[in-house]
Amino acid sequence: MYSKKVMENFMNPKNVGEIDDASGIGEVGNAKCGDIMKVYLKIEDGIIKDAKFKTFGCGAAIATSSMATQMIIGKTVQEALELTNKAVVEALDGLPPIKLHCSVLAEEAVHAALWDYAKKNNIEIKGLKPPKEDISH
Ligand code: FES
C-alpha cells in the first residue's frame, strides 16, 4: 500500500523537532482528520538554512513533512513557496489516493511559516497567500 520511500520517511523521519530562533513558524490543522502540523524555518539572506517539523498526525503526514522539509532546505524562499504537495508526493513515489489530503498539510504548514517570516520582516513574498486558518496563537 505504501511505497518504500514513504515507509523510510515514516519510520525514520528527517528534520523532526523545533528551531529555537526560527525565522518563521507555521501551524496548520487538517479539518478532515484533526491532525496538526507545525513547521519551523530558519531563513538567512532569503535562503532556507534549516527546516524542522512536529506532526501530531498520521504516517502519511509524517512522511510528507519529512520529505517536504528535506526538499526546501537550501532553496530560496520563492522556491520553497513553489513546492507543491504534488511534488512532495511524487518524491515519495506516491501515496494511496485516500491519503493524498494528508500531503496538503505539509504544503500549508510551509506556506504558513513563510507567511509568519514575511510578516515579522515586513516583506512581501510574491504569490504567498495568508494561511487559511492561523492557529499558531
Ligand atoms: Fe490526518 Fe493524514 S489522516 S493528516
Short mmCIF file of N, CA and C and ligand atoms in Angstrom, two decimals:
data_model
loop_
_atom_site.label_atom_id
_atom_site.label_comp_id
_atom_site.label_asym_id
_atom_site.label_seq_id
_atom_site.Cartn_x
_atom_site.Cartn_y
_atom_site.Cartn_z
N MET A 1 0.82 -1.21 0.00
CA MET A 1 0.00 0.00 0.00
C MET A 1 0.87 1.27 0.00
N TYR A 2 1.94 1.27 0.79
CA TYR A 2 2.83 2.44 0.84
C TYR A 2 4.15 2.14 0.16
N SER A 3 4.70 3.15 -0.52
CA SER A 3 5.99 2.97 -1.20
C SER A 3 7.11 2.85 -0.17
N LYS A 4 8.26 2.36 -0.66
CA LYS A 4 9.43 2.21 0.21
C LYS A 4 9.84 3.57 0.80
N LYS A 5 9.78 4.58 -0.05
CA LYS A 5 10.19 5.94 0.40
C LYS A 5 9.26 6.48 1.47
N VAL A 6 7.96 6.21 1.33
CA VAL A 6 7.01 6.64 2.37
C VAL A 6 7.36 5.94 3.68
N MET A 7 7.61 4.64 3.60
CA MET A 7 7.91 3.87 4.82
C MET A 7 9.20 4.37 5.47
N GLU A 8 10.22 4.64 4.65
CA GLU A 8 11.50 5.15 5.18
C GLU A 8 11.30 6.47 5.92
N ASN A 9 10.53 7.37 5.28
CA ASN A 9 10.32 8.70 5.88
C ASN A 9 9.38 8.67 7.07
N PHE A 10 8.57 7.60 7.14
CA PHE A 10 7.71 7.45 8.31
C PHE A 10 8.47 6.80 9.47
N MET A 11 9.23 5.76 9.17
CA MET A 11 9.96 5.03 10.22
C MET A 11 11.14 5.84 10.75
N ASN A 12 11.77 6.60 9.84
CA ASN A 12 12.97 7.35 10.21
C ASN A 12 12.87 8.77 9.67
N PRO A 13 11.89 9.52 10.20
CA PRO A 13 11.66 10.86 9.62
C PRO A 13 12.84 11.80 9.86
N LYS A 14 13.11 12.62 8.85
CA LYS A 14 14.19 13.60 8.95
C LYS A 14 13.60 14.94 9.41
N ASN A 15 14.44 15.71 10.10
CA ASN A 15 14.09 17.09 10.49
C ASN A 15 12.94 17.19 11.49
N VAL A 16 12.81 16.19 12.35
CA VAL A 16 11.81 16.29 13.41
C VAL A 16 12.36 17.18 14.52
N GLY A 17 11.55 18.08 15.02
CA GLY A 17 11.98 18.90 16.15
C GLY A 17 11.57 20.34 15.99
N GLU A 18 12.26 21.20 16.74
CA GLU A 18 11.95 22.63 16.71
C GLU A 18 13.22 23.40 16.40
N ILE A 19 13.06 24.65 15.98
CA ILE A 19 14.21 25.56 15.84
C ILE A 19 13.96 26.70 16.81
N ASP A 20 14.86 26.84 17.78
CA ASP A 20 14.65 27.83 18.84
C ASP A 20 14.51 29.26 18.31
N ASP A 21 15.43 29.64 17.42
CA ASP A 21 15.39 31.01 16.90
C ASP A 21 14.86 31.02 15.47
N ALA A 22 13.74 30.32 15.28
CA ALA A 22 13.16 30.20 13.93
C ALA A 22 12.81 31.58 13.36
N SER A 23 13.01 31.72 12.05
CA SER A 23 12.63 32.97 11.37
C SER A 23 11.14 33.00 11.11
N GLY A 24 10.55 31.82 10.98
CA GLY A 24 9.11 31.74 10.74
C GLY A 24 8.57 30.42 11.24
N ILE A 25 7.38 30.46 11.84
CA ILE A 25 6.74 29.25 12.34
C ILE A 25 5.32 29.18 11.78
N GLY A 26 4.96 28.03 11.27
CA GLY A 26 3.62 27.87 10.74
C GLY A 26 2.95 26.66 11.36
N GLU A 27 1.72 26.85 11.80
CA GLU A 27 0.97 25.73 12.37
C GLU A 27 -0.36 25.63 11.66
N VAL A 28 -0.64 24.45 11.15
CA VAL A 28 -1.91 24.26 10.45
C VAL A 28 -2.58 22.98 10.91
N GLY A 29 -3.87 22.93 10.69
CA GLY A 29 -4.64 21.74 11.05
C GLY A 29 -5.36 21.21 9.83
N ASN A 30 -5.54 19.90 9.82
CA ASN A 30 -6.30 19.28 8.75
C ASN A 30 -7.74 19.09 9.21
N ALA A 31 -8.63 19.84 8.58
CA ALA A 31 -10.03 19.81 9.01
C ALA A 31 -10.66 18.43 8.86
N LYS A 32 -10.12 17.65 7.90
CA LYS A 32 -10.70 16.33 7.63
C LYS A 32 -10.48 15.34 8.77
N CYS A 33 -9.31 15.45 9.42
CA CYS A 33 -8.97 14.40 10.40
C CYS A 33 -8.58 14.97 11.76
N GLY A 34 -8.36 16.29 11.83
CA GLY A 34 -7.99 16.89 13.11
C GLY A 34 -6.50 16.84 13.39
N ASP A 35 -5.69 16.34 12.44
CA ASP A 35 -4.25 16.29 12.66
C ASP A 35 -3.64 17.69 12.56
N ILE A 36 -2.52 17.86 13.28
CA ILE A 36 -1.89 19.18 13.36
C ILE A 36 -0.42 19.09 12.97
N MET A 37 0.07 20.09 12.26
CA MET A 37 1.48 20.13 11.89
C MET A 37 2.07 21.51 12.14
N LYS A 38 3.28 21.50 12.66
CA LYS A 38 3.98 22.75 12.92
C LYS A 38 5.31 22.72 12.19
N VAL A 39 5.62 23.76 11.44
CA VAL A 39 6.87 23.83 10.69
C VAL A 39 7.67 25.05 11.14
N TYR A 40 8.96 24.84 11.36
CA TYR A 40 9.89 25.89 11.77
C TYR A 40 10.89 26.11 10.65
N LEU A 41 11.10 27.37 10.27
CA LEU A 41 12.07 27.68 9.22
C LEU A 41 13.14 28.64 9.74
N LYS A 42 14.38 28.34 9.39
CA LYS A 42 15.47 29.28 9.66
C LYS A 42 15.88 29.84 8.30
N ILE A 43 15.70 31.14 8.13
CA ILE A 43 15.94 31.76 6.82
C ILE A 43 17.01 32.83 6.96
N GLU A 44 18.03 32.73 6.11
CA GLU A 44 19.09 33.75 6.08
C GLU A 44 19.31 34.17 4.65
N ASP A 45 19.34 35.48 4.41
CA ASP A 45 19.54 36.04 3.06
C ASP A 45 18.60 35.40 2.04
N GLY A 46 17.37 35.17 2.46
CA GLY A 46 16.37 34.63 1.52
C GLY A 46 16.52 33.15 1.22
N ILE A 47 17.41 32.46 1.95
CA ILE A 47 17.63 31.02 1.73
C ILE A 47 17.16 30.25 2.97
N ILE A 48 16.47 29.13 2.73
CA ILE A 48 16.05 28.27 3.84
C ILE A 48 17.28 27.51 4.32
N LYS A 49 17.80 27.92 5.48
CA LYS A 49 19.01 27.27 6.01
C LYS A 49 18.65 26.00 6.77
N ASP A 50 17.48 25.99 7.40
CA ASP A 50 17.08 24.81 8.16
C ASP A 50 15.54 24.77 8.22
N ALA A 51 15.04 23.57 8.33
CA ALA A 51 13.59 23.39 8.46
C ALA A 51 13.33 22.20 9.37
N LYS A 52 12.43 22.39 10.31
CA LYS A 52 12.08 21.29 11.22
C LYS A 52 10.55 21.23 11.35
N PHE A 53 10.07 20.09 11.79
CA PHE A 53 8.62 19.97 11.93
C PHE A 53 8.24 19.09 13.11
N LYS A 54 7.01 19.31 13.54
CA LYS A 54 6.39 18.44 14.53
C LYS A 54 5.00 18.13 14.00
N THR A 55 4.67 16.88 13.95
CA THR A 55 3.37 16.50 13.41
C THR A 55 2.64 15.61 14.39
N PHE A 56 1.46 16.05 14.75
CA PHE A 56 0.55 15.18 15.51
C PHE A 56 -0.40 14.62 14.47
N GLY A 57 0.07 13.61 13.77
CA GLY A 57 -0.75 13.14 12.68
C GLY A 57 -0.39 11.75 12.23
N CYS A 58 -0.96 11.39 11.12
CA CYS A 58 -0.82 10.02 10.62
C CYS A 58 0.54 9.81 9.96
N GLY A 59 0.80 8.59 9.57
CA GLY A 59 2.07 8.23 8.94
C GLY A 59 2.32 8.99 7.65
N ALA A 60 1.27 9.18 6.85
CA ALA A 60 1.44 9.90 5.58
C ALA A 60 1.79 11.37 5.84
N ALA A 61 1.24 11.94 6.89
CA ALA A 61 1.55 13.34 7.23
C ALA A 61 3.00 13.45 7.71
N ILE A 62 3.45 12.47 8.48
CA ILE A 62 4.84 12.47 8.95
C ILE A 62 5.79 12.30 7.77
N ALA A 63 5.49 11.35 6.89
CA ALA A 63 6.36 11.11 5.74
C ALA A 63 6.42 12.33 4.82
N THR A 64 5.28 13.00 4.61
CA THR A 64 5.30 14.16 3.71
C THR A 64 6.02 15.34 4.36
N SER A 65 5.88 15.51 5.68
CA SER A 65 6.61 16.64 6.28
C SER A 65 8.11 16.36 6.30
N SER A 66 8.49 15.10 6.50
CA SER A 66 9.90 14.74 6.44
C SER A 66 10.47 15.05 5.05
N MET A 67 9.73 14.63 4.02
CA MET A 67 10.21 14.86 2.64
C MET A 67 10.18 16.35 2.29
N ALA A 68 9.09 17.04 2.66
CA ALA A 68 8.97 18.46 2.30
C ALA A 68 10.09 19.29 2.93
N THR A 69 10.43 19.03 4.20
CA THR A 69 11.50 19.80 4.85
C THR A 69 12.83 19.51 4.17
N GLN A 70 13.07 18.24 3.80
CA GLN A 70 14.31 17.91 3.09
C GLN A 70 14.39 18.64 1.76
N MET A 71 13.25 18.77 1.09
CA MET A 71 13.23 19.37 -0.25
C MET A 71 13.42 20.89 -0.22
N ILE A 72 13.06 21.54 0.88
CA ILE A 72 13.16 23.02 0.87
C ILE A 72 14.48 23.53 1.48
N ILE A 73 15.17 22.70 2.25
CA ILE A 73 16.44 23.18 2.82
C ILE A 73 17.42 23.47 1.68
N GLY A 74 18.00 24.68 1.73
CA GLY A 74 18.94 25.09 0.69
C GLY A 74 18.27 25.85 -0.45
N LYS A 75 16.94 25.86 -0.44
CA LYS A 75 16.20 26.56 -1.51
C LYS A 75 15.93 28.01 -1.12
N THR A 76 15.58 28.82 -2.12
CA THR A 76 15.19 30.19 -1.82
C THR A 76 13.76 30.18 -1.27
N VAL A 77 13.38 31.29 -0.67
CA VAL A 77 12.02 31.43 -0.14
C VAL A 77 11.00 31.22 -1.27
N GLN A 78 11.30 31.78 -2.44
CA GLN A 78 10.39 31.66 -3.58
C GLN A 78 10.26 30.20 -4.03
N GLU A 79 11.39 29.50 -4.05
CA GLU A 79 11.35 28.08 -4.46
C GLU A 79 10.57 27.25 -3.44
N ALA A 80 10.75 27.58 -2.16
CA ALA A 80 10.03 26.85 -1.10
C ALA A 80 8.53 27.08 -1.25
N LEU A 81 8.16 28.30 -1.61
CA LEU A 81 6.74 28.62 -1.82
C LEU A 81 6.16 27.80 -2.97
N GLU A 82 7.00 27.57 -3.97
CA GLU A 82 6.52 26.88 -5.16
C GLU A 82 6.48 25.35 -5.02
N LEU A 83 6.99 24.84 -3.91
CA LEU A 83 6.96 23.38 -3.70
C LEU A 83 5.51 22.95 -3.42
N THR A 84 4.99 22.13 -4.30
CA THR A 84 3.60 21.70 -4.14
C THR A 84 3.52 20.36 -3.43
N ASN A 85 2.36 20.08 -2.88
CA ASN A 85 2.17 18.77 -2.25
C ASN A 85 2.30 17.66 -3.29
N LYS A 86 1.96 17.98 -4.54
CA LYS A 86 2.07 17.01 -5.63
C LYS A 86 3.55 16.61 -5.83
N ALA A 87 4.43 17.62 -5.79
CA ALA A 87 5.86 17.34 -5.97
C ALA A 87 6.39 16.50 -4.81
N VAL A 88 5.89 16.78 -3.61
CA VAL A 88 6.32 16.01 -2.43
C VAL A 88 5.84 14.56 -2.55
N VAL A 89 4.59 14.39 -2.98
CA VAL A 89 4.04 13.04 -3.14
C VAL A 89 4.82 12.28 -4.22
N GLU A 90 5.18 12.98 -5.30
CA GLU A 90 5.97 12.33 -6.36
C GLU A 90 7.33 11.89 -5.84
N ALA A 91 7.94 12.76 -5.01
CA ALA A 91 9.25 12.43 -4.44
C ALA A 91 9.16 11.22 -3.51
N LEU A 92 7.97 10.97 -2.99
CA LEU A 92 7.75 9.82 -2.11
C LEU A 92 7.29 8.59 -2.91
N ASP A 93 7.30 8.71 -4.24
CA ASP A 93 6.81 7.63 -5.12
C ASP A 93 5.33 7.34 -4.89
N GLY A 94 4.59 8.38 -4.55
CA GLY A 94 3.14 8.27 -4.47
C GLY A 94 2.59 7.96 -3.10
N LEU A 95 1.31 8.26 -2.95
CA LEU A 95 0.55 7.94 -1.73
C LEU A 95 -0.76 7.31 -2.16
N PRO A 96 -1.34 6.45 -1.36
CA PRO A 96 -2.68 5.94 -1.71
C PRO A 96 -3.65 7.12 -1.82
N PRO A 97 -4.56 7.08 -2.80
CA PRO A 97 -5.47 8.22 -3.01
C PRO A 97 -6.16 8.69 -1.74
N ILE A 98 -6.52 7.78 -0.87
CA ILE A 98 -7.23 8.15 0.35
C ILE A 98 -6.36 8.96 1.31
N LYS A 99 -5.02 8.90 1.11
CA LYS A 99 -4.10 9.63 1.99
C LYS A 99 -3.54 10.90 1.33
N LEU A 100 -4.01 11.23 0.13
CA LEU A 100 -3.47 12.40 -0.55
C LEU A 100 -3.73 13.69 0.22
N HIS A 101 -4.87 13.76 0.88
CA HIS A 101 -5.20 15.00 1.62
C HIS A 101 -4.17 15.27 2.73
N CYS A 102 -3.51 14.22 3.21
CA CYS A 102 -2.51 14.38 4.28
C CYS A 102 -1.31 15.20 3.79
N SER A 103 -1.00 15.07 2.50
CA SER A 103 0.18 15.76 1.96
C SER A 103 -0.05 17.26 1.87
N VAL A 104 -1.31 17.68 1.85
CA VAL A 104 -1.62 19.11 1.76
C VAL A 104 -1.17 19.83 3.03
N LEU A 105 -1.18 19.10 4.12
CA LEU A 105 -0.81 19.69 5.41
C LEU A 105 0.63 20.24 5.38
N ALA A 106 1.55 19.49 4.79
CA ALA A 106 2.97 19.92 4.74
C ALA A 106 3.10 21.20 3.91
N GLU A 107 2.43 21.22 2.76
CA GLU A 107 2.49 22.41 1.90
C GLU A 107 1.92 23.63 2.65
N GLU A 108 0.79 23.42 3.30
CA GLU A 108 0.16 24.54 4.01
C GLU A 108 1.00 25.01 5.20
N ALA A 109 1.65 24.07 5.89
CA ALA A 109 2.46 24.44 7.05
C ALA A 109 3.69 25.24 6.61
N VAL A 110 4.30 24.84 5.48
CA VAL A 110 5.46 25.59 4.95
C VAL A 110 4.99 27.00 4.56
N HIS A 111 3.86 27.10 3.89
CA HIS A 111 3.34 28.41 3.49
C HIS A 111 3.05 29.28 4.72
N ALA A 112 2.47 28.67 5.75
CA ALA A 112 2.15 29.42 6.97
C ALA A 112 3.44 29.93 7.64
N ALA A 113 4.50 29.11 7.62
CA ALA A 113 5.78 29.54 8.21
C ALA A 113 6.40 30.66 7.38
N LEU A 114 6.26 30.58 6.06
CA LEU A 114 6.76 31.66 5.19
C LEU A 114 5.98 32.95 5.44
N TRP A 115 4.69 32.79 5.67
CA TRP A 115 3.82 33.95 5.94
C TRP A 115 4.26 34.62 7.24
N ASP A 116 4.53 33.81 8.25
CA ASP A 116 4.99 34.32 9.54
C ASP A 116 6.33 35.06 9.37
N TYR A 117 7.23 34.48 8.60
CA TYR A 117 8.54 35.09 8.32
C TYR A 117 8.36 36.43 7.60
N ALA A 118 7.50 36.46 6.58
CA ALA A 118 7.27 37.68 5.81
C ALA A 118 6.68 38.78 6.70
N LYS A 119 5.74 38.37 7.57
CA LYS A 119 5.06 39.31 8.46
C LYS A 119 6.07 39.91 9.45
N LYS A 120 6.90 39.04 10.04
CA LYS A 120 7.89 39.50 11.03
C LYS A 120 8.91 40.45 10.41
N ASN A 121 9.23 40.24 9.15
CA ASN A 121 10.27 41.04 8.50
C ASN A 121 9.71 42.12 7.59
N ASN A 122 8.37 42.21 7.61
CA ASN A 122 7.72 43.24 6.81
C ASN A 122 8.12 43.17 5.34
N ILE A 123 8.14 41.96 4.79
CA ILE A 123 8.46 41.82 3.38
C ILE A 123 7.30 41.12 2.68
N GLU A 124 7.32 41.24 1.36
CA GLU A 124 6.27 40.59 0.59
C GLU A 124 6.88 39.45 -0.20
N ILE A 125 6.28 38.27 -0.12
CA ILE A 125 6.74 37.14 -0.93
C ILE A 125 5.71 36.95 -2.03
N LYS A 126 6.15 37.14 -3.25
CA LYS A 126 5.25 37.12 -4.41
C LYS A 126 4.48 35.79 -4.48
N GLY A 127 3.16 35.92 -4.53
CA GLY A 127 2.32 34.72 -4.70
C GLY A 127 1.93 34.04 -3.41
N LEU A 128 2.45 34.55 -2.28
CA LEU A 128 2.14 33.91 -0.99
C LEU A 128 0.81 34.42 -0.45
N LYS A 129 -0.08 33.47 -0.15
CA LYS A 129 -1.39 33.85 0.38
C LYS A 129 -1.41 33.62 1.88
N PRO A 130 -2.23 34.40 2.60
CA PRO A 130 -2.33 34.18 4.05
C PRO A 130 -2.84 32.77 4.35
N PRO A 131 -2.38 32.17 5.46
CA PRO A 131 -2.86 30.84 5.82
C PRO A 131 -4.37 30.85 6.00
N LYS A 132 -5.00 29.72 5.65
CA LYS A 132 -6.47 29.62 5.75
C LYS A 132 -6.95 29.89 7.15
N GLU A 133 -6.29 29.20 8.08
CA GLU A 133 -6.64 29.46 9.47
C GLU A 133 -5.33 29.57 10.23
N ASP A 134 -5.21 30.61 11.00
CA ASP A 134 -3.99 30.82 11.77
C ASP A 134 -4.23 30.29 13.18
N ILE A 135 -3.65 29.11 13.47
CA ILE A 135 -3.89 28.53 14.79
C ILE A 135 -2.61 28.56 15.62
N SER A 136 -1.68 29.46 15.21
CA SER A 136 -0.39 29.48 15.90
C SER A 136 -0.40 30.37 17.14
N HIS A 137 -1.54 31.04 17.40
CA HIS A 137 -1.53 31.92 18.57
C HIS A 137 -2.61 31.52 19.57
FE1 FES B 1 -4.74 13.26 9.20
FE2 FES B 1 -3.34 12.01 7.46
S1 FES B 1 -5.12 11.29 8.42
S2 FES B 1 -3.09 14.05 8.09
#
